[in-house]
Amino acid sequence: AQSVTQPDIHITVSEGASLELRCNYSYGATPYLFWYVQSPGQGLQLLLKYFSGDTLVQGIKGFEAEFKRSQSSFNLRKPSVHWSDAAEYFCAVVFSWGKLQFGAGTQVVVTP
Amino acid sequence: DAGVTQSPTHLIKTRGQQVTLRCSPKSGHDTVSWYQQALGQGPQFIFQYYEEEERQRGNFPDRFSGHQFPNYSSELNVNALLLGDSALYLCASSLGASGGQETQYFGPGTRLLVL
């Protein structure tokens, strides 16, 4: 069955520290991969996406993600977190024709 | 350039009632998708409209229906509301029908509370 898993429900990180959010998928081929961020009371904002080519993808707000086919993973990273990065992050996958399937999300808390 | 807009922002209904939510896509976009996001969960795909037809549908009952107008705007209708329909309803727009590569841009959502 096709699935998207974000193993970490909640992550706490200190301001200035690095951040890595995990995303794994289950699918027989390489799907289209996305990371979105949602601030409280807001809609979803696209951070970055991967379709093919270079497996390291740069996004907005200093985020990057690496696609690893062998691990069926698409982890999101940021070298130095700012307080404004506190939000919920969703990994999403398109398995078929524009139907985005989201993970359960990871809540990121940034401490001073 | 206006992004995706949704109305209303908030809505309170009682069980059994019917509700209509509206979405205007980003300028130039012709495809609209609807998602339901329950509290503490990721968005769940409801359906997608392209060229005024429902192209894809998720695992939602027939109580959920939609429509797309010639100007590409869209409505989501939910009949016979249940308490479990309380959620944030998100609309996303995209361009074209290239099989999934198109990026979906989301609106701010409509928060529905069913009492």
GROMACS .gro file of C-alpha atoms in nm:
model
  227
    1ALA     CA    1   0.000   0.000   0.000
    2GLN     CA    2   0.111   0.355  -0.068
    3SER     CA    3   0.194   0.548   0.247
    4VAL     CA    4   0.380   0.847   0.386
    5THR     CA    5   0.531   0.832   0.734
    6GLN     CA    6   0.671   1.109   0.950
    7PRO     CA    7   0.812   0.921   1.248
    8ASP     CA    8   0.854   1.224   1.473
    9ILE     CA    9   0.534   1.381   1.601
   10HIS     CA   10   0.711   1.652   1.796
   11ILE     CA   11   1.066   1.794   1.791
   12THR     CA   12   1.215   2.057   2.021
   13VAL     CA   13   1.524   2.240   1.901
   14SER     CA   14   1.726   2.532   2.034
   15GLU     CA   15   1.749   2.848   1.828
   16GLY     CA   16   2.065   2.832   1.617
   17ALA     CA   17   2.083   2.453   1.627
   18SER     CA   18   2.037   2.232   1.325
   19LEU     CA   19   1.709   2.064   1.242
   20GLU     CA   20   1.630   1.743   1.056
   21LEU     CA   21   1.278   1.616   0.994
   22ARG     CA   22   1.227   1.265   0.866
   23CYS     CA   23   0.993   1.144   0.595
   24ASN     CA   24   0.960   0.793   0.455
   25TYR     CA   25   0.728   0.666   0.186
   26SER     CA   26   0.615   0.330   0.059
   27TYR     CA   27   0.573   0.303  -0.320
   28GLY     CA   28   0.697   0.088  -0.605
   29ALA     CA   29   0.846   0.378  -0.798
   30THR     CA   30   0.978   0.726  -0.728
   31PRO     CA   31   0.687   0.955  -0.647
   32TYR     CA   32   0.679   1.332  -0.656
   33LEU     CA   33   0.785   1.461  -0.313
   34PHE     CA   34   0.705   1.783  -0.130
   35TRP     CA   35   0.756   1.953   0.204
   36TYR     CA   36   0.502   2.206   0.328
   37VAL     CA   37   0.497   2.421   0.642
   38GLN     CA   38   0.190   2.533   0.832
   39SER     CA   39   0.198   2.809   1.090
   40PRO     CA   40  -0.083   2.829   1.348
   41GLY     CA   41  -0.413   2.920   1.187
   42GLN     CA   42  -0.257   2.934   0.842
   43GLY     CA   43  -0.276   2.737   0.522
   44LEU     CA   44   0.013   2.536   0.384
   45GLN     CA   45   0.322   2.695   0.229
   46LEU     CA   46   0.545   2.498  -0.006
   47LEU     CA   47   0.907   2.477   0.112
   48LEU     CA   48   1.051   2.260  -0.165
   49LYS     CA   49   0.978   1.976  -0.404
   50TYR     CA   50   1.154   1.688  -0.579
   51PHE     CA   51   1.056   1.534  -0.910
   52SER     CA   52   1.383   1.400  -1.054
   53GLY     CA   53   1.749   1.487  -1.105
   54ASP     CA   54   1.977   1.616  -0.832
   55THR     CA   55   1.879   1.444  -0.509
   56LEU     CA   56   1.964   1.745  -0.291
   57VAL     CA   57   1.695   2.009  -0.328
   58GLN     CA   58   1.714   2.367  -0.206
   59GLY     CA   59   1.400   2.543  -0.089
   60ILE     CA   60   1.284   2.866   0.066
   61LYS     CA   61   1.372   2.995   0.413
   62GLY     CA   62   1.710   2.815   0.408
   63PHE     CA   63   1.565   2.464   0.400
   64GLU     CA   64   1.698   2.175   0.196
   65ALA     CA   65   1.594   1.814   0.151
   66GLU     CA   66   1.769   1.503   0.031
   67PHE     CA   67   1.602   1.223  -0.161
   68LYS     CA   68   1.746   0.878  -0.091
   69ARG     CA   69   1.597   0.615  -0.317
   70SER     CA   70   1.756   0.324  -0.130
   71GLN     CA   71   1.592   0.433   0.194
   72SER     CA   72   1.266   0.564   0.043
   73SER     CA   73   1.328   0.883   0.235
   74PHE     CA   74   1.303   1.256   0.178
   75ASN     CA   75   1.437   1.426   0.492
   76LEU     CA   76   1.419   1.800   0.546
   77ARG     CA   77   1.709   1.991   0.700
   78LYS     CA   78   1.803   2.338   0.812
   79PRO     CA   79   2.153   2.419   0.940
   80SER     CA   80   2.050   2.690   1.186
   81VAL     CA   81   1.696   2.728   1.315
   82HIS     CA   82   1.531   3.064   1.383
   83TRP     CA   83   1.244   3.121   1.627
   84SER     CA   84   1.018   3.190   1.329
   85ASP     CA   85   1.067   2.829   1.211
   86ALA     CA   86   0.836   2.707   1.487
   87ALA     CA   87   0.547   2.550   1.298
   88GLU     CA   88   0.410   2.218   1.178
   89TYR     CA   89   0.586   2.054   0.887
   90PHE     CA   90   0.424   1.813   0.647
   91CYS     CA   91   0.583   1.577   0.401
   92ALA     CA   92   0.357   1.506   0.105
   93VAL     CA   93   0.373   1.268  -0.186
   94VAL     CA   94   0.191   1.246  -0.518
   95PHE     CA   95   0.140   0.881  -0.602
   96SER     CA   96  -0.112   0.943  -0.876
   97TRP     CA   97  -0.251   1.235  -1.077
   98GLY     CA   98  -0.234   1.534  -0.848
   99LYS     CA   99  -0.362   1.358  -0.537
  100LEU     CA  100  -0.135   1.477  -0.258
  101GLN     CA  101  -0.101   1.233   0.029
  102PHE     CA  102   0.029   1.392   0.348
  103GLY     CA  103   0.212   1.253   0.645
  104ALA     CA  104   0.076   1.317   0.993
  105GLY     CA  105   0.309   1.612   1.041
  106THR     CA  106   0.592   1.704   1.278
  107GLN     CA  107   0.543   1.988   1.525
  108VAL     CA  108   0.863   2.189   1.569
  109VAL     CA  109   0.915   2.393   1.885
  110VAL     CA  110   1.208   2.636   1.899
  111THR     CA  111   1.350   2.726   2.240
  112PRO     CA  112   1.566   3.031   2.315
  113ASP     CA  113  -0.123   3.867  -0.805
  114ALA     CA  114  -0.382   3.723  -0.568
  115GLY     CA  115  -0.317   3.383  -0.425
  116VAL     CA  116  -0.578   3.123  -0.345
  117THR     CA  117  -0.869   3.269  -0.154
  118GLN     CA  118  -1.137   3.088   0.046
  119SER     CA  119  -1.461   3.195   0.205
  120PRO     CA  120  -1.585   3.206   0.467
  121THR     CA  121  -1.293   3.192   0.710
  122HIS     CA  122  -1.500   3.038   0.988
  123LEU     CA  123  -1.836   2.868   1.000
  124ILE     CA  124  -2.052   2.712   1.270
  125LYS     CA  125  -2.327   2.466   1.177
  126THR     CA  126  -2.539   2.210   1.356
  127ARG     CA  127  -2.565   1.841   1.284
  128GLY     CA  128  -2.778   1.757   0.980
  129GLN     CA  129  -2.734   2.092   0.815
  130GLN     CA  130  -2.569   2.153   0.481
  131VAL     CA  131  -2.269   2.379   0.412
  132THR     CA  132  -2.107   2.533   0.105
  133LEU     CA  133  -1.746   2.646   0.103
  134ARG     CA  134  -1.593   2.854  -0.175
  135CYS     CA  135  -1.252   2.879  -0.334
  136SER     CA  136  -1.098   3.108  -0.593
  137PRO     CA  137  -0.779   2.972  -0.745
  138LYS     CA  138  -0.454   3.155  -0.800
  139SER     CA  139  -0.457   3.362  -1.115
  140GLY     CA  140  -0.391   3.145  -1.419
  141HIS     CA  141  -0.461   2.816  -1.245
  142ASP     CA  142  -0.728   2.583  -1.381
  143THR     CA  143  -0.728   2.295  -1.132
  144VAL     CA  144  -0.873   2.297  -0.781
  145SER     CA  145  -0.828   2.034  -0.512
  146TRP     CA  146  -1.000   2.013  -0.174
  147TYR     CA  147  -0.857   1.872   0.146
  148GLN     CA  148  -0.993   1.811   0.494
  149GLN     CA  149  -0.759   1.862   0.789
  150ALA     CA  150  -0.890   1.737   1.122
  151LEU     CA  151  -0.728   1.872   1.436
  152GLY     CA  152  -0.380   1.731   1.487
  153GLN     CA  153  -0.374   1.547   1.157
  154GLY     CA  154  -0.239   1.593   0.808
  155PRO     CA  155  -0.471   1.705   0.529
  156GLN     CA  156  -0.675   1.433   0.359
  157PHE     CA  157  -0.756   1.458  -0.011
  158ILE     CA  158  -1.129   1.495  -0.085
  159PHE     CA  159  -1.140   1.551  -0.461
  160GLN     CA  160  -0.995   1.745  -0.752
  161TYR     CA  161  -1.166   1.941  -1.028
  162TYR     CA  162  -1.027   2.010  -1.372
  163GLU     CA  163  -1.220   2.148  -1.671
  164GLU     CA  164  -1.533   2.154  -1.454
  165GLU     CA  165  -1.520   1.779  -1.396
  166GLU     CA  166  -1.425   1.576  -1.092
  167ARG     CA  167  -1.100   1.409  -1.194
  168GLN     CA  168  -0.990   1.235  -0.876
  169ARG     CA  169  -1.167   1.148  -0.554
  170GLY     CA  170  -1.041   1.043  -0.217
  171ASN     CA  171  -1.207   0.818   0.037
  172PHE     CA  172  -1.497   1.045   0.131
  173PRO     CA  173  -1.870   0.966   0.124
  174ASP     CA  174  -2.114   1.105  -0.130
  175ARG     CA  175  -2.223   1.366   0.125
  176PHE     CA  176  -1.918   1.553   0.001
  177SER     CA  177  -1.971   1.699  -0.343
  178GLY     CA  178  -1.823   1.979  -0.544
  179HIS     CA  179  -1.844   2.195  -0.846
  180GLN     CA  180  -1.609   2.394  -1.062
  181PHE     CA  181  -1.727   2.697  -1.255
  182PRO     CA  182  -1.610   2.821  -1.596
  183ASN     CA  183  -1.389   3.082  -1.424
  184TYR     CA  184  -1.219   2.788  -1.242
  185SER     CA  185  -1.351   2.882  -0.899
  186SER     CA  186  -1.492   2.596  -0.700
  187GLU     CA  187  -1.738   2.502  -0.429
  188LEU     CA  188  -1.734   2.222  -0.177
  189ASN     CA  189  -2.072   2.110  -0.046
  190VAL     CA  190  -2.124   1.887   0.253
  191ASN     CA  191  -2.472   1.752   0.327
  192ALA     CA  192  -2.612   1.602   0.645
  193LEU     CA  193  -2.327   1.734   0.858
  194LEU     CA  194  -2.182   1.512   1.129
  195LEU     CA  195  -1.981   1.615   1.431
  196GLY     CA  196  -1.681   1.446   1.269
  197ASP     CA  197  -1.695   1.688   0.977
  198SER     CA  198  -1.553   1.957   1.203
  199ALA     CA  199  -1.218   2.042   1.046
  200LEU     CA  200  -1.014   2.292   0.850
  201TYR     CA  201  -1.105   2.266   0.482
  202LEU     CA  202  -0.823   2.360   0.251
  203CYS     CA  203  -0.843   2.446  -0.114
  204ALA     CA  204  -0.541   2.417  -0.341
  205SER     CA  205  -0.497   2.533  -0.696
  206SER     CA  206  -0.257   2.424  -0.966
  207LEU     CA  207  -0.203   2.453  -1.337
  208GLY     CA  208  -0.266   2.193  -1.596
  209ALA     CA  209  -0.305   1.821  -1.601
  210SER     CA  210   0.050   1.687  -1.619
  211GLY     CA  211  -0.010   1.397  -1.391
  212GLY     CA  212   0.105   1.529  -1.059
  213GLN     CA  213   0.412   1.740  -1.121
  214GLU     CA  214   0.220   2.063  -1.090
  215THR     CA  215   0.270   2.236  -0.757
  216GLN     CA  216  -0.042   2.291  -0.552
  217TYR     CA  217  -0.080   2.628  -0.382
  218PHE     CA  218  -0.300   2.634  -0.074
  219GLY     CA  219  -0.546   2.887   0.055
  220PRO     CA  220  -0.579   2.980   0.424
  221GLY     CA  221  -0.868   2.739   0.474
  222THR     CA  222  -1.220   2.749   0.615
  223ARG     CA  223  -1.259   2.638   0.974
  224LEU     CA  224  -1.589   2.446   1.010
  225LEU     CA  225  -1.732   2.361   1.349
  226VAL     CA  226  -2.031   2.129   1.367
  227LEU     CA  227  -2.228   2.134   1.692
   0.00000   0.00000   0.00000
